[in-house]
Structure formats: structure tokens, C-alpha cells
mmCIF file with all atom_site columns, C-alpha atoms in Angstrom:
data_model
loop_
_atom_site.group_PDB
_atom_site.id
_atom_site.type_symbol
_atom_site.label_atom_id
_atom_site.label_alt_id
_atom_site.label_comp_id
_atom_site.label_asym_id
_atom_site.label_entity_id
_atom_site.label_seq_id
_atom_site.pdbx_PDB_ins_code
_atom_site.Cartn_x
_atom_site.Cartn_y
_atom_site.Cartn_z
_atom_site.occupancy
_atom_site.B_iso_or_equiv
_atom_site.pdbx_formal_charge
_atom_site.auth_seq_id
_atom_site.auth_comp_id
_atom_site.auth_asym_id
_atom_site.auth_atom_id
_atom_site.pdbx_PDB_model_num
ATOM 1   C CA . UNK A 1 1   ? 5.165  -52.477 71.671 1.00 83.00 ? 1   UNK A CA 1
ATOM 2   C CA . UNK A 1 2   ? 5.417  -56.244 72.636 1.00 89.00 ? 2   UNK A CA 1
ATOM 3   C CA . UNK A 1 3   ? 7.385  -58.494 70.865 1.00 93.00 ? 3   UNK A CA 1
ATOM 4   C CA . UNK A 1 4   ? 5.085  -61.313 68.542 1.00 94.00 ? 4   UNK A CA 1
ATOM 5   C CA . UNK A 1 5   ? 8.416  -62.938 66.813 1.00 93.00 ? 5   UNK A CA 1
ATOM 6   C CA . UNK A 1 6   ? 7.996  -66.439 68.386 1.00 94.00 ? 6   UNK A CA 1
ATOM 7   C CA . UNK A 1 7   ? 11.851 -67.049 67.069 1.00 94.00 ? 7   UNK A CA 1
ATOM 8   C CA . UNK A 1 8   ? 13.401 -64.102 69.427 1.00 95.00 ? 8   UNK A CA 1
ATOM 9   C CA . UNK A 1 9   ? 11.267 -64.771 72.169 1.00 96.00 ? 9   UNK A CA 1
ATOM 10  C CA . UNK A 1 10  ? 12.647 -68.625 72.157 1.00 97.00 ? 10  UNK A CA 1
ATOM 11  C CA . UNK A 1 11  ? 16.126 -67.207 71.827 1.00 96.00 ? 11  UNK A CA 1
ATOM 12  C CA . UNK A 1 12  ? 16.022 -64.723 74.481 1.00 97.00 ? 12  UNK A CA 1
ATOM 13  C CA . UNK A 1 13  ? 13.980 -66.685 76.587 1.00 97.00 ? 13  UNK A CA 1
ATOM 14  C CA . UNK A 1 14  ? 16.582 -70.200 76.096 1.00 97.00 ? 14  UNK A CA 1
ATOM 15  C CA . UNK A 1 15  ? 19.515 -67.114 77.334 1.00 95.00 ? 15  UNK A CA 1
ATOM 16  C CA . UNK A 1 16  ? 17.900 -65.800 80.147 1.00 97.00 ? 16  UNK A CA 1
ATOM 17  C CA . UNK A 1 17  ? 16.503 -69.342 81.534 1.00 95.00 ? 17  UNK A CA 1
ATOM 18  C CA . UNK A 1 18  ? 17.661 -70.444 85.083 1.00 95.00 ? 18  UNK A CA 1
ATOM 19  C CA . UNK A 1 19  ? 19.234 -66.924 85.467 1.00 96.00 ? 19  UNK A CA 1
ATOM 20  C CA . UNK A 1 20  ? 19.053 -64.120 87.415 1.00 96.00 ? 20  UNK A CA 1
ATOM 21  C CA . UNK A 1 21  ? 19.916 -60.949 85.696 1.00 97.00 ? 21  UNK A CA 1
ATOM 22  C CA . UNK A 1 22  ? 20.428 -57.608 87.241 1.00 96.00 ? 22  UNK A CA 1
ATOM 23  C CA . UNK A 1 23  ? 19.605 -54.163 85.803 1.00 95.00 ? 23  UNK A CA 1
ATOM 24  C CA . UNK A 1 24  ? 23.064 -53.742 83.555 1.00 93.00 ? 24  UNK A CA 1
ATOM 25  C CA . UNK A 1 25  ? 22.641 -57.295 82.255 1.00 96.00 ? 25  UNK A CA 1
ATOM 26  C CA . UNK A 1 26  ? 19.243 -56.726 80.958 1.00 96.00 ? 26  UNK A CA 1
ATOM 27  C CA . UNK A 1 27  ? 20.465 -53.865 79.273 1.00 93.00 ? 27  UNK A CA 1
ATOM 28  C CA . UNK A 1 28  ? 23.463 -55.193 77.926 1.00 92.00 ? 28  UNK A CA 1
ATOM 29  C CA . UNK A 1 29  ? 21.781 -58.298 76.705 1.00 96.00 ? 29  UNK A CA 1
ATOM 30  C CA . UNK A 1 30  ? 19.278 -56.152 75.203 1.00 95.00 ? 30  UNK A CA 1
ATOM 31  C CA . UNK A 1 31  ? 21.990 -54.143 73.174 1.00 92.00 ? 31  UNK A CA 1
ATOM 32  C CA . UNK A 1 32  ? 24.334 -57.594 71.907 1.00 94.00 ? 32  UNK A CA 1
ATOM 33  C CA . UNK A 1 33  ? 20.550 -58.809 70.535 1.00 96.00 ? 33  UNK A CA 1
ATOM 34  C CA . UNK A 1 34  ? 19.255 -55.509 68.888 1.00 95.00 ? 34  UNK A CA 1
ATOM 35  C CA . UNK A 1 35  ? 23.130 -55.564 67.354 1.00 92.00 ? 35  UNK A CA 1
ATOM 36  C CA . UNK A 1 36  ? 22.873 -58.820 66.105 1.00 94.00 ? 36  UNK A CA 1
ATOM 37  C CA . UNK A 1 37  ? 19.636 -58.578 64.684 1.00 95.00 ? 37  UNK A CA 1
ATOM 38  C CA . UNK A 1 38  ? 19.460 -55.368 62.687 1.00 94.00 ? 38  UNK A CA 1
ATOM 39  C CA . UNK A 1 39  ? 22.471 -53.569 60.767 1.00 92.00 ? 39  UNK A CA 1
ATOM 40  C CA . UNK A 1 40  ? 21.981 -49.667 60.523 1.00 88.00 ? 40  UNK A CA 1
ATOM 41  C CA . UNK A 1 41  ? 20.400 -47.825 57.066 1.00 87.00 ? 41  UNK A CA 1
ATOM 42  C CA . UNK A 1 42  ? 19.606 -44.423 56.373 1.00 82.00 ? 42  UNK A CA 1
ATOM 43  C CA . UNK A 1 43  ? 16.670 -46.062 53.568 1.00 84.00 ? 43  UNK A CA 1
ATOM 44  C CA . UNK A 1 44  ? 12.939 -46.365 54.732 1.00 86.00 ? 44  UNK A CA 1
ATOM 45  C CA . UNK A 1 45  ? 12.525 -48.971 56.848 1.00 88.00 ? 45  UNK A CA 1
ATOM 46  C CA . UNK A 1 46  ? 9.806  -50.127 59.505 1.00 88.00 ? 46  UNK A CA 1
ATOM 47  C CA . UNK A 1 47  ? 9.335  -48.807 63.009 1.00 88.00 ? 47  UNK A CA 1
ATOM 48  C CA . UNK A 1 48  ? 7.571  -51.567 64.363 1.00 91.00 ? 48  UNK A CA 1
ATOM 49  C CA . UNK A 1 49  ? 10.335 -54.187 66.302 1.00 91.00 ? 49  UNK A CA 1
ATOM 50  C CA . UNK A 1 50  ? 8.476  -57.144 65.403 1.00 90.00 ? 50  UNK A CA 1
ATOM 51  C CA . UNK A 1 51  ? 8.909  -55.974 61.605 1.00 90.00 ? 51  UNK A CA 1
ATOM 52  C CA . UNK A 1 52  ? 12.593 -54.721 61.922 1.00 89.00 ? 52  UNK A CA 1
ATOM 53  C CA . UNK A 1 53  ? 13.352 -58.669 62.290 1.00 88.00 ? 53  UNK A CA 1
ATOM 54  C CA . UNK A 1 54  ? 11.911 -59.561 58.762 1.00 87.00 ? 54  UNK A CA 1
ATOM 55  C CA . UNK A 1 55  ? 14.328 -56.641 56.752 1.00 85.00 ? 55  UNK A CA 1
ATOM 56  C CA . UNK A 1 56  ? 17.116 -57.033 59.560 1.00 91.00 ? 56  UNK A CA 1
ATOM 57  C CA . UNK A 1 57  ? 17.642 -53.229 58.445 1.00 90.00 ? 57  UNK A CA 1
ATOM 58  C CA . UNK A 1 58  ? 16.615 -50.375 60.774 1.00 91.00 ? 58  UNK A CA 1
ATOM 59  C CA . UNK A 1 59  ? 17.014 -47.016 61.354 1.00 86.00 ? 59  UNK A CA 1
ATOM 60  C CA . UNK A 1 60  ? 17.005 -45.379 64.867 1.00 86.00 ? 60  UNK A CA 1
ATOM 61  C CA . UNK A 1 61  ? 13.194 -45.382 65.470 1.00 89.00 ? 61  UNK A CA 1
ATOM 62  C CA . UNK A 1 62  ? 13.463 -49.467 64.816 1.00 92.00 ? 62  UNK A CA 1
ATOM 63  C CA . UNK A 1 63  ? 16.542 -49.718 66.668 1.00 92.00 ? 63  UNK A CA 1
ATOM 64  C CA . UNK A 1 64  ? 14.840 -48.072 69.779 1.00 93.00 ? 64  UNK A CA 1
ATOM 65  C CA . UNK A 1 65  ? 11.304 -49.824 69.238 1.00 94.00 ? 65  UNK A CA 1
ATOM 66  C CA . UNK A 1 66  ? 13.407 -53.338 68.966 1.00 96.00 ? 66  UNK A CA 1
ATOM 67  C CA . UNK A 1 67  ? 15.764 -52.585 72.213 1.00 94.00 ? 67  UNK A CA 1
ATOM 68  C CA . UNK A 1 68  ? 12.767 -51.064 74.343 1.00 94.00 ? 68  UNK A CA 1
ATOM 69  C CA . UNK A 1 69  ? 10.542 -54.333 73.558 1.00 95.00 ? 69  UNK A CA 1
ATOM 70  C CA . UNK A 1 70  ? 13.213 -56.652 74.062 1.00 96.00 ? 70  UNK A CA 1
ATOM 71  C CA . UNK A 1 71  ? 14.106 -55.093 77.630 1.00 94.00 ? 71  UNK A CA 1
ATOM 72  C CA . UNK A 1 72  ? 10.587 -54.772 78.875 1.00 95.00 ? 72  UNK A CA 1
ATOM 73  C CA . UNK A 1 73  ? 10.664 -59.060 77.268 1.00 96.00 ? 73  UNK A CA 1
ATOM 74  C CA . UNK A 1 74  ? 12.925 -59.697 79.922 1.00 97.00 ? 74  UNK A CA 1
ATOM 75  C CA . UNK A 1 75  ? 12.220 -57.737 83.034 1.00 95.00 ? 75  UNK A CA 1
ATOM 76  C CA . UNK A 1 76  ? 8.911  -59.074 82.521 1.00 95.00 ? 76  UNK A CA 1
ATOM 77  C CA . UNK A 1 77  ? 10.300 -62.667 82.954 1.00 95.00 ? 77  UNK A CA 1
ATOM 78  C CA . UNK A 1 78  ? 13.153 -61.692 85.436 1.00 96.00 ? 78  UNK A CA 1
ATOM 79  C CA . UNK A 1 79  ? 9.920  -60.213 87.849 1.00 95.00 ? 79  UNK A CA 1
ATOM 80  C CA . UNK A 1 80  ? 11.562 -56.412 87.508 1.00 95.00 ? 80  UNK A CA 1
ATOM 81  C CA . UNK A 1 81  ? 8.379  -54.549 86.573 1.00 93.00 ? 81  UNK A CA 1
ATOM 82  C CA . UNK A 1 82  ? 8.036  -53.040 89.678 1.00 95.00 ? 82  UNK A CA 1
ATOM 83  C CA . UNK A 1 83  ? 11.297 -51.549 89.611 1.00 96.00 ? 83  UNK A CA 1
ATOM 84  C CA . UNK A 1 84  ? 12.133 -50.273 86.367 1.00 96.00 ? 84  UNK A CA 1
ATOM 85  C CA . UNK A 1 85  ? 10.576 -49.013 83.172 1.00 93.00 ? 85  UNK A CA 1
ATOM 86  C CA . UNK A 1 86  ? 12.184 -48.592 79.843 1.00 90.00 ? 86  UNK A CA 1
ATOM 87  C CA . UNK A 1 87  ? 10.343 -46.058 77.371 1.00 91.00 ? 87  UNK A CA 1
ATOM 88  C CA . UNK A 1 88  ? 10.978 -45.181 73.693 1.00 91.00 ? 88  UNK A CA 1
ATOM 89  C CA . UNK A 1 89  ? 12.418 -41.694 73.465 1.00 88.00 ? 89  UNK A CA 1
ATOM 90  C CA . UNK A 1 90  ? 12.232 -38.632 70.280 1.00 84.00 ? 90  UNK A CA 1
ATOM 91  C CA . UNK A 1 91  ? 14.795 -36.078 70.644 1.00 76.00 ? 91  UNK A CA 1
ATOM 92  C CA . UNK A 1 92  ? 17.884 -34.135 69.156 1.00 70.00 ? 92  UNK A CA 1
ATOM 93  C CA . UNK A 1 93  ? 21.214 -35.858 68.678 1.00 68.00 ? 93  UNK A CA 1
ATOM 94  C CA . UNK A 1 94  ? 24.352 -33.929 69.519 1.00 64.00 ? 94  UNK A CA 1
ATOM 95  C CA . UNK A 1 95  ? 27.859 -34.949 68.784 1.00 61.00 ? 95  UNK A CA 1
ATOM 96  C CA . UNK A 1 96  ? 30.329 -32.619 70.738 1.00 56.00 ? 96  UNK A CA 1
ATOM 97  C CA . UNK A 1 97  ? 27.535 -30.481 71.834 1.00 66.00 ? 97  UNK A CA 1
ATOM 98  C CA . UNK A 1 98  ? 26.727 -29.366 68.534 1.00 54.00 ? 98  UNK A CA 1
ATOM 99  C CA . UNK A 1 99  ? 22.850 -30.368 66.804 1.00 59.00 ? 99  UNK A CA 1
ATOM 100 C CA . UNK A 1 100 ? 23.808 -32.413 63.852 1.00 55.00 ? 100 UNK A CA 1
ATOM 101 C CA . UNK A 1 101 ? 20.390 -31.797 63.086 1.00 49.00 ? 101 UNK A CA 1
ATOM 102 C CA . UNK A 1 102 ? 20.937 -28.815 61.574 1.00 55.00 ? 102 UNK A CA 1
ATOM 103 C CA . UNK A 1 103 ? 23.447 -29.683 59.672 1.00 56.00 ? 103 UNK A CA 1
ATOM 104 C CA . UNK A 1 104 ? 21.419 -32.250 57.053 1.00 56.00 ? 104 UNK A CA 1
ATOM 105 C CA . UNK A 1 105 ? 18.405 -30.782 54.852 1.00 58.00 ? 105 UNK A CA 1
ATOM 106 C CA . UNK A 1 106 ? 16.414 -34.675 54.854 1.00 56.00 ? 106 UNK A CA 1
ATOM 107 C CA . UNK A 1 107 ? 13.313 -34.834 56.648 1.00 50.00 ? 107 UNK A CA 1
ATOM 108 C CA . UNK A 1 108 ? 15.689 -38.396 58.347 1.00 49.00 ? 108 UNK A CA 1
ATOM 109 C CA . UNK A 1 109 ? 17.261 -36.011 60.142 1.00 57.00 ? 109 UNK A CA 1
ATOM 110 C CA . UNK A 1 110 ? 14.472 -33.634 61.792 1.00 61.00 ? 110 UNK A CA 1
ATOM 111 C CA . UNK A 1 111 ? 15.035 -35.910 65.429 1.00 71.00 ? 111 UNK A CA 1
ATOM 112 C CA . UNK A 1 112 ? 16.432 -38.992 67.303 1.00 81.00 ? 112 UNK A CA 1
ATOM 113 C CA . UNK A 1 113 ? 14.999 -41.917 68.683 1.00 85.00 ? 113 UNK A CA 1
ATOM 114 C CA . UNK A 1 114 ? 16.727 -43.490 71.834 1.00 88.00 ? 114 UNK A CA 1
ATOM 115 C CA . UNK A 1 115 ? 15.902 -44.919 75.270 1.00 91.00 ? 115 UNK A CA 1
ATOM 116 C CA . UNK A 1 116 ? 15.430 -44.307 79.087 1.00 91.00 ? 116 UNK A CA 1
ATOM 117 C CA . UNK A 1 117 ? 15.489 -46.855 81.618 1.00 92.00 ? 117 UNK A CA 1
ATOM 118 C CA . UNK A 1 118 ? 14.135 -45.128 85.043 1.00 95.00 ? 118 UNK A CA 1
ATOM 119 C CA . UNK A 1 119 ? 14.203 -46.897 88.444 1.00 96.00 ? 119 UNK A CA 1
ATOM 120 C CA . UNK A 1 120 ? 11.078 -46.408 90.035 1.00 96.00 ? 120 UNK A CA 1
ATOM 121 C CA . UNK A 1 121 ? 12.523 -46.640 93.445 1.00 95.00 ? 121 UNK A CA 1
ATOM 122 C CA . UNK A 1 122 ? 14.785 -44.076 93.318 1.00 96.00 ? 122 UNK A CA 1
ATOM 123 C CA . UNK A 1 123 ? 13.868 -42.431 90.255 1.00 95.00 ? 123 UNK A CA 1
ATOM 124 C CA . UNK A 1 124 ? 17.394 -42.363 88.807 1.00 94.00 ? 124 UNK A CA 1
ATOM 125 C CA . UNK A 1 125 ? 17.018 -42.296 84.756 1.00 93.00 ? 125 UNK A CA 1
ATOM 126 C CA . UNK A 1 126 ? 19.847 -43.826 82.517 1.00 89.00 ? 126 UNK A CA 1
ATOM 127 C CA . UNK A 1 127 ? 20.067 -43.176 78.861 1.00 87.00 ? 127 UNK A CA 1
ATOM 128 C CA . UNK A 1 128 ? 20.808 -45.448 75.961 1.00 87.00 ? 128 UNK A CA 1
ATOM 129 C CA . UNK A 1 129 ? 21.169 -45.384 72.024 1.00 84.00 ? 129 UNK A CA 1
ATOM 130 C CA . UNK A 1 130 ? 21.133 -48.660 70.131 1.00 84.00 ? 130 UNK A CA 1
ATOM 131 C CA . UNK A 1 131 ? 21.823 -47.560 67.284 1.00 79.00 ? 131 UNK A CA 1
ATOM 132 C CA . UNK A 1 132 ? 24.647 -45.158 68.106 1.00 69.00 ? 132 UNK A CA 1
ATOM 133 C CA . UNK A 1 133 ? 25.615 -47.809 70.196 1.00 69.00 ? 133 UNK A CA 1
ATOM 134 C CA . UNK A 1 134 ? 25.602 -50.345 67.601 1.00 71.00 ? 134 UNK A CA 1
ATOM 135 C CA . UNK A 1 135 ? 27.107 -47.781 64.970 1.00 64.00 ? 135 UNK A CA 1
ATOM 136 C CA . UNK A 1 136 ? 29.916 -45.807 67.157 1.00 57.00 ? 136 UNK A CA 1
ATOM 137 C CA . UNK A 1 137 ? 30.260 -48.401 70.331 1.00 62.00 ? 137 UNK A CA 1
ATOM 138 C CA . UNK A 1 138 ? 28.935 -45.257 72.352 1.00 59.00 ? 138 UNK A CA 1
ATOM 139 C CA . UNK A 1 139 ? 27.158 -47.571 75.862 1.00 62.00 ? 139 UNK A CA 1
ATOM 140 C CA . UNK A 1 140 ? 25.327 -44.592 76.942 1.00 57.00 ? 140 UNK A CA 1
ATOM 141 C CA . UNK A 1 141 ? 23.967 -41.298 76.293 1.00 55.00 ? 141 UNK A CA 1
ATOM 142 C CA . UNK A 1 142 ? 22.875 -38.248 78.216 1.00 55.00 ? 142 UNK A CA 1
ATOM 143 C CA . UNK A 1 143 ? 19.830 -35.936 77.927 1.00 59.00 ? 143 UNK A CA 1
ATOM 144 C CA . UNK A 1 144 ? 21.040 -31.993 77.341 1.00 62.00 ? 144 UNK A CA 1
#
């Protein structure tokens, strides 16, 4: 999903202006905004990254959804498109190998949200978690 806020587009468009990012800074831009603009909750909150702004409160499906359409904000002005694609992920999240899934009984807990960022060249995929980013300073993630 695009980003609509006209207030984060000015911001990240005033930090990227005049520069020319590579791959890692777009990513690690991406992360310091989705950290500064949403603190972690485990209460309902809204999927949509455009809405996650308003509450400022997100779980991992908003934390995903807000890091996903701020990346694809900026390779879209840096001209990366034709290298690279970032997509929303839904999957299990395992600490030490084991499902932590299993071990809550909410429907909160029944999967993960995170991201991929694939180069199109080479096909090389990267994984990253905001939110267990944000929440454990964990940069990136692999897919078991």
C-alpha cells in the first residue's frame, strides 16, 4: 500500500533530497522512521501504514505495512524499481528455533508479519522485522 500521509512523505522526501542512497541505506532509513513513528502494542490496532501514523501504536502487521510502504516511497524516488522489490510477508516467528506460536492461546499469536527485499538482478532475498527490530534491536531475520 502507498503512503497518502502528506507529513511523512515531506519528511522522508526533505532526508533523502540531493542524495543518493544505496540498497542498505534505504533499508536502514526505512527502519530509524518506522521506529520513530510507531511504539509496539499487543491491543488492536490498524494494519493500514497510512493509519498506523494517526494511533502511533502498531502491532507487527502495521509495523510491516508502514516499513514496506516507506521503502518502496523511496526506491521509487532514488530510480531503484528496477532492481529491487520489497513485499509484506505472513509467517511463523521462531526465537532459538523454537515456534513461539505455540506457546500463546490468543488468536495475536496464530502468525508473523515481516519483510523481504529481493534483488531482481540476482535474485538474492534479504529478510527484515520492524518490529522485532524495533522491539529486540534484531537488523535481520531469516526464513526457516
Amino acid at each position: 500500500m502507498a503512503l497518502t500521509n502528506v507529513n511523512l512523505i515531506n519528511e522522508i522526501d526533505a532526508q533523502i533530497k540531493n542524495k543518493i542512497l544505496n540498497i542498505e541505506d534505504v533499508i536502514d532509513l526505512s527502519n530509524q522512521i518506522t521506529s520513530e513513528k510507531l511504539k509496539f502494542t499487543f491491543n488492536k490496532a490498524p494494519s493500514n501504514p497510512n493509519n498506523t501514523l494517526i494511533k502511533n501504536r502498531a502491532h507487527c502487521v502495521g509495523y510491516a505495512a508502514l516499513f514496506n510502504a516507506i521503502r518502496n516511497h523511496i526506491l521509487k524516488h532514488q530510480n531503484m524499481t528496477e532492481h529491487y522489490e520489497f513485499t509484506h510477508l505472513v509467517g511463523k516467528l521462531h526465537v532459538l528455533g523454537y515456534d513461539i506460536h505455540n506457546v500463546f492461546d490468543r488468536p495475536f499469536f496464530k502468525d508473523h508479519d515481516f519483510n523481504a527485499k529481493r534483488n531482481k538482478i540476482s535474485g538474492k532475498t534479504i529478510f527484515t522485522d520492524p518490529s522485532v527490530r524495533d522491539y529486540l534491536r534484531i537488523k535481520r531475520v531469516r526464513l526457516k
